[in-house]
mmCIF file with all atom_site columns, C-alpha atoms in Angstrom:
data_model
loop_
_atom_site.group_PDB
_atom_site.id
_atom_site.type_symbol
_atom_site.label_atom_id
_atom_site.label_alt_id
_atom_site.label_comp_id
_atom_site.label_asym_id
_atom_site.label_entity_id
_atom_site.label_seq_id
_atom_site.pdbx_PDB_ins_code
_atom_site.Cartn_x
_atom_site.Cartn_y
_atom_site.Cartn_z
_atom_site.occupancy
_atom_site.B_iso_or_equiv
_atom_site.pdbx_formal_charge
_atom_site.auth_seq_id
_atom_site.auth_comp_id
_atom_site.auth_asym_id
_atom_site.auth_atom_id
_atom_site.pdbx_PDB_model_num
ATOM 1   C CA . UNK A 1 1   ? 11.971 30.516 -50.456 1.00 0.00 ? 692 UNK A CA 1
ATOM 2   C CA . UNK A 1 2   ? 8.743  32.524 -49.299 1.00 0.00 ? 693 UNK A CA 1
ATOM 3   C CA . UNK A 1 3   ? 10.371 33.602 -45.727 1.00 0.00 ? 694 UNK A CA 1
ATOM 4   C CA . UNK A 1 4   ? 13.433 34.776 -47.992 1.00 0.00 ? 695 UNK A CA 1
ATOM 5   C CA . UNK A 1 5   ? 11.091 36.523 -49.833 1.00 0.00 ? 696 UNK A CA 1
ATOM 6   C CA . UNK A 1 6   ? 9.702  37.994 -47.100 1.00 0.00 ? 697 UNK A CA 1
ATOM 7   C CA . UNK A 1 7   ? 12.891 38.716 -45.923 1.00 0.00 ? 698 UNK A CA 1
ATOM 8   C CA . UNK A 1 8   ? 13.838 41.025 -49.065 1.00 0.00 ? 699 UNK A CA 1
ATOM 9   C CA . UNK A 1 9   ? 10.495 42.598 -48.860 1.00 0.00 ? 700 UNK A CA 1
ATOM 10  C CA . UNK A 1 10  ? 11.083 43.919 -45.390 1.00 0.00 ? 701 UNK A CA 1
ATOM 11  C CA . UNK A 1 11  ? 14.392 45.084 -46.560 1.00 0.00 ? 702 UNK A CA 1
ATOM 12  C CA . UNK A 1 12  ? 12.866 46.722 -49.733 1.00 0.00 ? 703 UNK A CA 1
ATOM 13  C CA . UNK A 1 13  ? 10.382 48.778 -47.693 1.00 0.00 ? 704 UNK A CA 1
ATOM 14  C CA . UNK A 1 14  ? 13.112 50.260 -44.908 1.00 0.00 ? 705 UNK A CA 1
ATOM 15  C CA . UNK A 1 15  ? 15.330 50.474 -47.801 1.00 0.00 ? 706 UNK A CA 1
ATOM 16  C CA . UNK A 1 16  ? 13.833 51.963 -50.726 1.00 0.00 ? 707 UNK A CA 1
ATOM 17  C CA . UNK A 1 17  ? 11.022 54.634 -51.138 1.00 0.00 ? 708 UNK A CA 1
ATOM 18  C CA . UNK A 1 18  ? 7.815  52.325 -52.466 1.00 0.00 ? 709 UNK A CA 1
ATOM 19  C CA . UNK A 1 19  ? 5.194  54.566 -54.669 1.00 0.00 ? 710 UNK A CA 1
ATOM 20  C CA . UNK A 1 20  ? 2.469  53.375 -51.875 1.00 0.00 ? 711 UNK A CA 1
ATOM 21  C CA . UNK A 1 21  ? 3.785  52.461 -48.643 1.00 0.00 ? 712 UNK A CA 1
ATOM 22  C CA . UNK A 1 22  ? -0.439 50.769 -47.799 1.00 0.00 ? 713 UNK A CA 1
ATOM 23  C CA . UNK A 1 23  ? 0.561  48.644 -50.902 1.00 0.00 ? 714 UNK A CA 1
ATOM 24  C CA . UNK A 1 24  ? 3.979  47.490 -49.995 1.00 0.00 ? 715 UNK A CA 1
ATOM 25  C CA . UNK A 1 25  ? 2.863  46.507 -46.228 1.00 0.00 ? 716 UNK A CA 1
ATOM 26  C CA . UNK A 1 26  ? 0.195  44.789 -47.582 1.00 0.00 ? 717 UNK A CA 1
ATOM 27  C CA . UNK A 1 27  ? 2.017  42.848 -49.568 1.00 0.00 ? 718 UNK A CA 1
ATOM 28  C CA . UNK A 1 28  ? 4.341  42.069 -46.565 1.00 0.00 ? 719 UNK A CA 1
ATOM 29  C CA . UNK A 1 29  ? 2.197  40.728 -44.674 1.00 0.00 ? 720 UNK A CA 1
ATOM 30  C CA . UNK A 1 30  ? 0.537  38.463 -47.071 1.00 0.00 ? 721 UNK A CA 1
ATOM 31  C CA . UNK A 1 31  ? 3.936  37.193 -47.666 1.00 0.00 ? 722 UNK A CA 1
ATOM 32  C CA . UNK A 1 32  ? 4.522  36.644 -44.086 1.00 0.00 ? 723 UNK A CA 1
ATOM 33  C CA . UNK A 1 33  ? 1.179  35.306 -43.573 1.00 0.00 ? 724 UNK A CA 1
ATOM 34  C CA . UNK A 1 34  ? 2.137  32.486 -46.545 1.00 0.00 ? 725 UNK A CA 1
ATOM 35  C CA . UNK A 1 35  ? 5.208  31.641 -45.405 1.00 0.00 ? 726 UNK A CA 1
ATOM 36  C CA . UNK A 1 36  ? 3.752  30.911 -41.980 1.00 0.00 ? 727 UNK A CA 1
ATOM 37  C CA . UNK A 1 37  ? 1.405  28.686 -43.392 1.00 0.00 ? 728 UNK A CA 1
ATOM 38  C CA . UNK A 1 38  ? 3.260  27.146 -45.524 1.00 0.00 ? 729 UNK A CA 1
ATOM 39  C CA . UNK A 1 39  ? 6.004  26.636 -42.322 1.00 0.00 ? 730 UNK A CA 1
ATOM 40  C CA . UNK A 1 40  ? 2.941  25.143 -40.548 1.00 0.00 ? 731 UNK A CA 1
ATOM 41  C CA . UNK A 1 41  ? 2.420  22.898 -42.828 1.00 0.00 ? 732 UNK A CA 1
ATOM 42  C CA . UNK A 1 42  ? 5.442  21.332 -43.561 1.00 0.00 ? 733 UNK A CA 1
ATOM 43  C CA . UNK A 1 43  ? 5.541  20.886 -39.549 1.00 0.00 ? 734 UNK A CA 1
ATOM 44  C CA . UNK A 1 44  ? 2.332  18.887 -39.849 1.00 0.00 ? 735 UNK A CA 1
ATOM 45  C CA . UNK A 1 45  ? 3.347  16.870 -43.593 1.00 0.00 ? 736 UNK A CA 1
ATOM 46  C CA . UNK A 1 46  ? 5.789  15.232 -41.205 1.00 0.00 ? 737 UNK A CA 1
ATOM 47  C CA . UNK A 1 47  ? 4.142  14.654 -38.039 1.00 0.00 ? 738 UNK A CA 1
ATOM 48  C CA . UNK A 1 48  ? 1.562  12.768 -40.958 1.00 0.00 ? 739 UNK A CA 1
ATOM 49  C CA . UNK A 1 49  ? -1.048 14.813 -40.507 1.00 0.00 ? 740 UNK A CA 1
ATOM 50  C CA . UNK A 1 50  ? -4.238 14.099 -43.023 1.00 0.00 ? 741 UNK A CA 1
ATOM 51  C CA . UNK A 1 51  ? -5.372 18.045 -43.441 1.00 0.00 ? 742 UNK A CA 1
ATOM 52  C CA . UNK A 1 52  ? -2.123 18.666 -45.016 1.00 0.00 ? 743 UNK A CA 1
ATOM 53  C CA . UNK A 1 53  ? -3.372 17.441 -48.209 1.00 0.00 ? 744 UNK A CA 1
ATOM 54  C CA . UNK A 1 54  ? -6.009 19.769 -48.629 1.00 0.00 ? 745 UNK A CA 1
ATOM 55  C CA . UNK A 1 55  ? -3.788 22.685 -47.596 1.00 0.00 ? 746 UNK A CA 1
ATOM 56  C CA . UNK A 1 56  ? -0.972 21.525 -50.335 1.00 0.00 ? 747 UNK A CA 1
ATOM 57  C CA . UNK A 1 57  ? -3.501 21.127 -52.684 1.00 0.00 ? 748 UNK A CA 1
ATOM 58  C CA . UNK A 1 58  ? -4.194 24.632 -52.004 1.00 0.00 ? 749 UNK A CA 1
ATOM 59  C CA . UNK A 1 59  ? -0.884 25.868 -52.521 1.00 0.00 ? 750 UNK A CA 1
ATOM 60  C CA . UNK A 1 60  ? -0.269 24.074 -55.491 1.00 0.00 ? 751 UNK A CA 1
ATOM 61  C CA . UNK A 1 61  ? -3.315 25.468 -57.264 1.00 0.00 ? 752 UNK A CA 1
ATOM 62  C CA . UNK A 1 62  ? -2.460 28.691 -56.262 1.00 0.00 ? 753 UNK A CA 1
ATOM 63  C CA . UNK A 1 63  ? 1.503  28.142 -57.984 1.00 0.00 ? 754 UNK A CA 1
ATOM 64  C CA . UNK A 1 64  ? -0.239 26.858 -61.280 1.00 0.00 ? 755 UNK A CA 1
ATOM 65  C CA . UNK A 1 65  ? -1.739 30.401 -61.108 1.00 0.00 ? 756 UNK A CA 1
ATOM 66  C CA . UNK A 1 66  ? 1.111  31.970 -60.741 1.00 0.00 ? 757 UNK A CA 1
ATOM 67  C CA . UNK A 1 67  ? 2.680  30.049 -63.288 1.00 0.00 ? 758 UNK A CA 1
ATOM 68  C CA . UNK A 1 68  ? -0.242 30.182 -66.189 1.00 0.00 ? 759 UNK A CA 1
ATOM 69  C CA . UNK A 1 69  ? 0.231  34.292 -65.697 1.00 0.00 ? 760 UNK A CA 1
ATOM 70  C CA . UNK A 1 70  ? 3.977  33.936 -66.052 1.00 0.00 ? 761 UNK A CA 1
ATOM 71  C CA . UNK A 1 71  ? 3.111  32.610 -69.430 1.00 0.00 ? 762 UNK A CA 1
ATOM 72  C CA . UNK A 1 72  ? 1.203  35.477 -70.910 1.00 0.00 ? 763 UNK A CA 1
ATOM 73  C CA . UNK A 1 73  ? 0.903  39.022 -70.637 1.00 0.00 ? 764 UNK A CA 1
ATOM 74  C CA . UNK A 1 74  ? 2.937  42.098 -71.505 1.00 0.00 ? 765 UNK A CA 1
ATOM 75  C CA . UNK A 1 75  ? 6.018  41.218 -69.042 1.00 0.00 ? 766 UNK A CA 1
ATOM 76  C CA . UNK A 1 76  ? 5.640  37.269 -69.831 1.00 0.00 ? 767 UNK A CA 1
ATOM 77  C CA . UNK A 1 77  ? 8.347  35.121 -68.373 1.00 0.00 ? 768 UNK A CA 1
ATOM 78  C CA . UNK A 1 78  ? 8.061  31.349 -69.665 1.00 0.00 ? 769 UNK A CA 1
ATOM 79  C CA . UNK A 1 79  ? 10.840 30.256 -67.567 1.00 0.00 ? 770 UNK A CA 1
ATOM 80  C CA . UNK A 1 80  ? 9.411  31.043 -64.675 1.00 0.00 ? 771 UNK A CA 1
ATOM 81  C CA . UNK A 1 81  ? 5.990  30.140 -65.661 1.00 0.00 ? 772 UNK A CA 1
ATOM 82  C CA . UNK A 1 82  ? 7.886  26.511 -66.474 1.00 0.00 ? 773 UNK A CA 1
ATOM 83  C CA . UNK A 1 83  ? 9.619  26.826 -63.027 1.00 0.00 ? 774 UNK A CA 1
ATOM 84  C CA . UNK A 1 84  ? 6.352  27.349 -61.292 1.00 0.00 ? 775 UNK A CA 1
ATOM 85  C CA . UNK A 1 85  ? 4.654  24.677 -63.115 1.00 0.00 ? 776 UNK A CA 1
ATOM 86  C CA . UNK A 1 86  ? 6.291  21.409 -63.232 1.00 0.00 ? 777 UNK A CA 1
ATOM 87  C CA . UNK A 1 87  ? 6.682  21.345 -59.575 1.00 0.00 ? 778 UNK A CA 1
ATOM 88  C CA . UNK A 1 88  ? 3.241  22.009 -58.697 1.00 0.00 ? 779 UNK A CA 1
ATOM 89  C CA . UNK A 1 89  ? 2.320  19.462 -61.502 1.00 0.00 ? 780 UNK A CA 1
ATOM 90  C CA . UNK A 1 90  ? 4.211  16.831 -59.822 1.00 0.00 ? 781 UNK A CA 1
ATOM 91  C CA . UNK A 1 91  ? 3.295  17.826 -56.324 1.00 0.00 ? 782 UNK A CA 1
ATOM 92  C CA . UNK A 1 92  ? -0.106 17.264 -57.292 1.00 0.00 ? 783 UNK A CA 1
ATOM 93  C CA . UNK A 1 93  ? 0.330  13.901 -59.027 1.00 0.00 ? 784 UNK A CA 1
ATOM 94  C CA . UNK A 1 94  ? 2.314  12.677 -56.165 1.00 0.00 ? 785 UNK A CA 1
ATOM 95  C CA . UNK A 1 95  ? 0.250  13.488 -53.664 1.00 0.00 ? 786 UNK A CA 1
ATOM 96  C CA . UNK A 1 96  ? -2.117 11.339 -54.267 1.00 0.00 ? 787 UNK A CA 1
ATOM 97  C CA . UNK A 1 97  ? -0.041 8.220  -54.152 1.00 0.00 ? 788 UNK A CA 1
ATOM 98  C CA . UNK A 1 98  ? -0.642 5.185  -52.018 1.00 0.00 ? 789 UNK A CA 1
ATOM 99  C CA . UNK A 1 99  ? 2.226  5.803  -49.815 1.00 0.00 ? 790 UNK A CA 1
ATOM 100 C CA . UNK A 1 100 ? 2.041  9.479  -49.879 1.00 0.00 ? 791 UNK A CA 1
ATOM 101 C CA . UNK A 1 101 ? -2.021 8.517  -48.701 1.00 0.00 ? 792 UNK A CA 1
ATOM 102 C CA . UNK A 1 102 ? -0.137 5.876  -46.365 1.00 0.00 ? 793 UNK A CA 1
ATOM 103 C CA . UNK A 1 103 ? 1.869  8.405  -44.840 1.00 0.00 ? 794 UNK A CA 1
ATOM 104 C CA . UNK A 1 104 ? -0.713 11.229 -44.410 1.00 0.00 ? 795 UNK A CA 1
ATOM 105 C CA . UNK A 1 105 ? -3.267 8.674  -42.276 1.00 0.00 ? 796 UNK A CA 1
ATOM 106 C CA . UNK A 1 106 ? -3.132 10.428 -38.914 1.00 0.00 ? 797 UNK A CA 1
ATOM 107 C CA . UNK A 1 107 ? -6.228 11.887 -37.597 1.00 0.00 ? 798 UNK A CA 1
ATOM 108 C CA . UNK A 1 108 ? -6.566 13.658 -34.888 1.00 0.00 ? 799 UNK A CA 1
ATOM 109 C CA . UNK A 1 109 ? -9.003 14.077 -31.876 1.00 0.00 ? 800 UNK A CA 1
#
């Protein structure tokens, strides 16, 4: 869903006339920058990698952000805030599972 949305950002920019071209690049490239590390490590969650942990943990503190702003505010959208947060919620209890903690052993040199 991020490279899509990275995807329709690039396409915004050489489509449409932004009110700060700095701003929209910007935001580009952190967009790229997330999906490539989020890419990365989905790679790694399935080679079992133990680092992945931290880096979802990461992530899903980062969505509960997103999601506790989707809840207030001037332009508040529950739905999405709900969207946002019961996945990350779940991520984050799950992760922490035995087999999830089984699965994530490997260590490398």
């Amino acid at each position: 869903m991020l490279a899509a949305a990275a995807v329709f950002l690039l396409f915004e920019l050489l489509t449409e006339r932004p009110a700060s071209y700095a701003s929209a690049v910007a935001i580009l490239v952190l967009t790229l920058i997330a999906a490539i590390w989020l890419a990365f490590t989905a790679v790694s969650t399935l080679r079992g990698h133990a680092w992945v942990r931290g880096a979802i943990v990461v992530w899903q503190v980062l969505q509960l952000g997103l999601a506790i702003g989707s809840f207030q505010g001037l332009f508040a959208r529950p739905d999405i805030g709900w969207l946002l947060a019961i996945p990350a919620v779940l991520v984050l209890v799950l992760l922490f599972t035995k087999s999830v903690m089984a699965a994530t052993a490997r260590r490398d040199a």
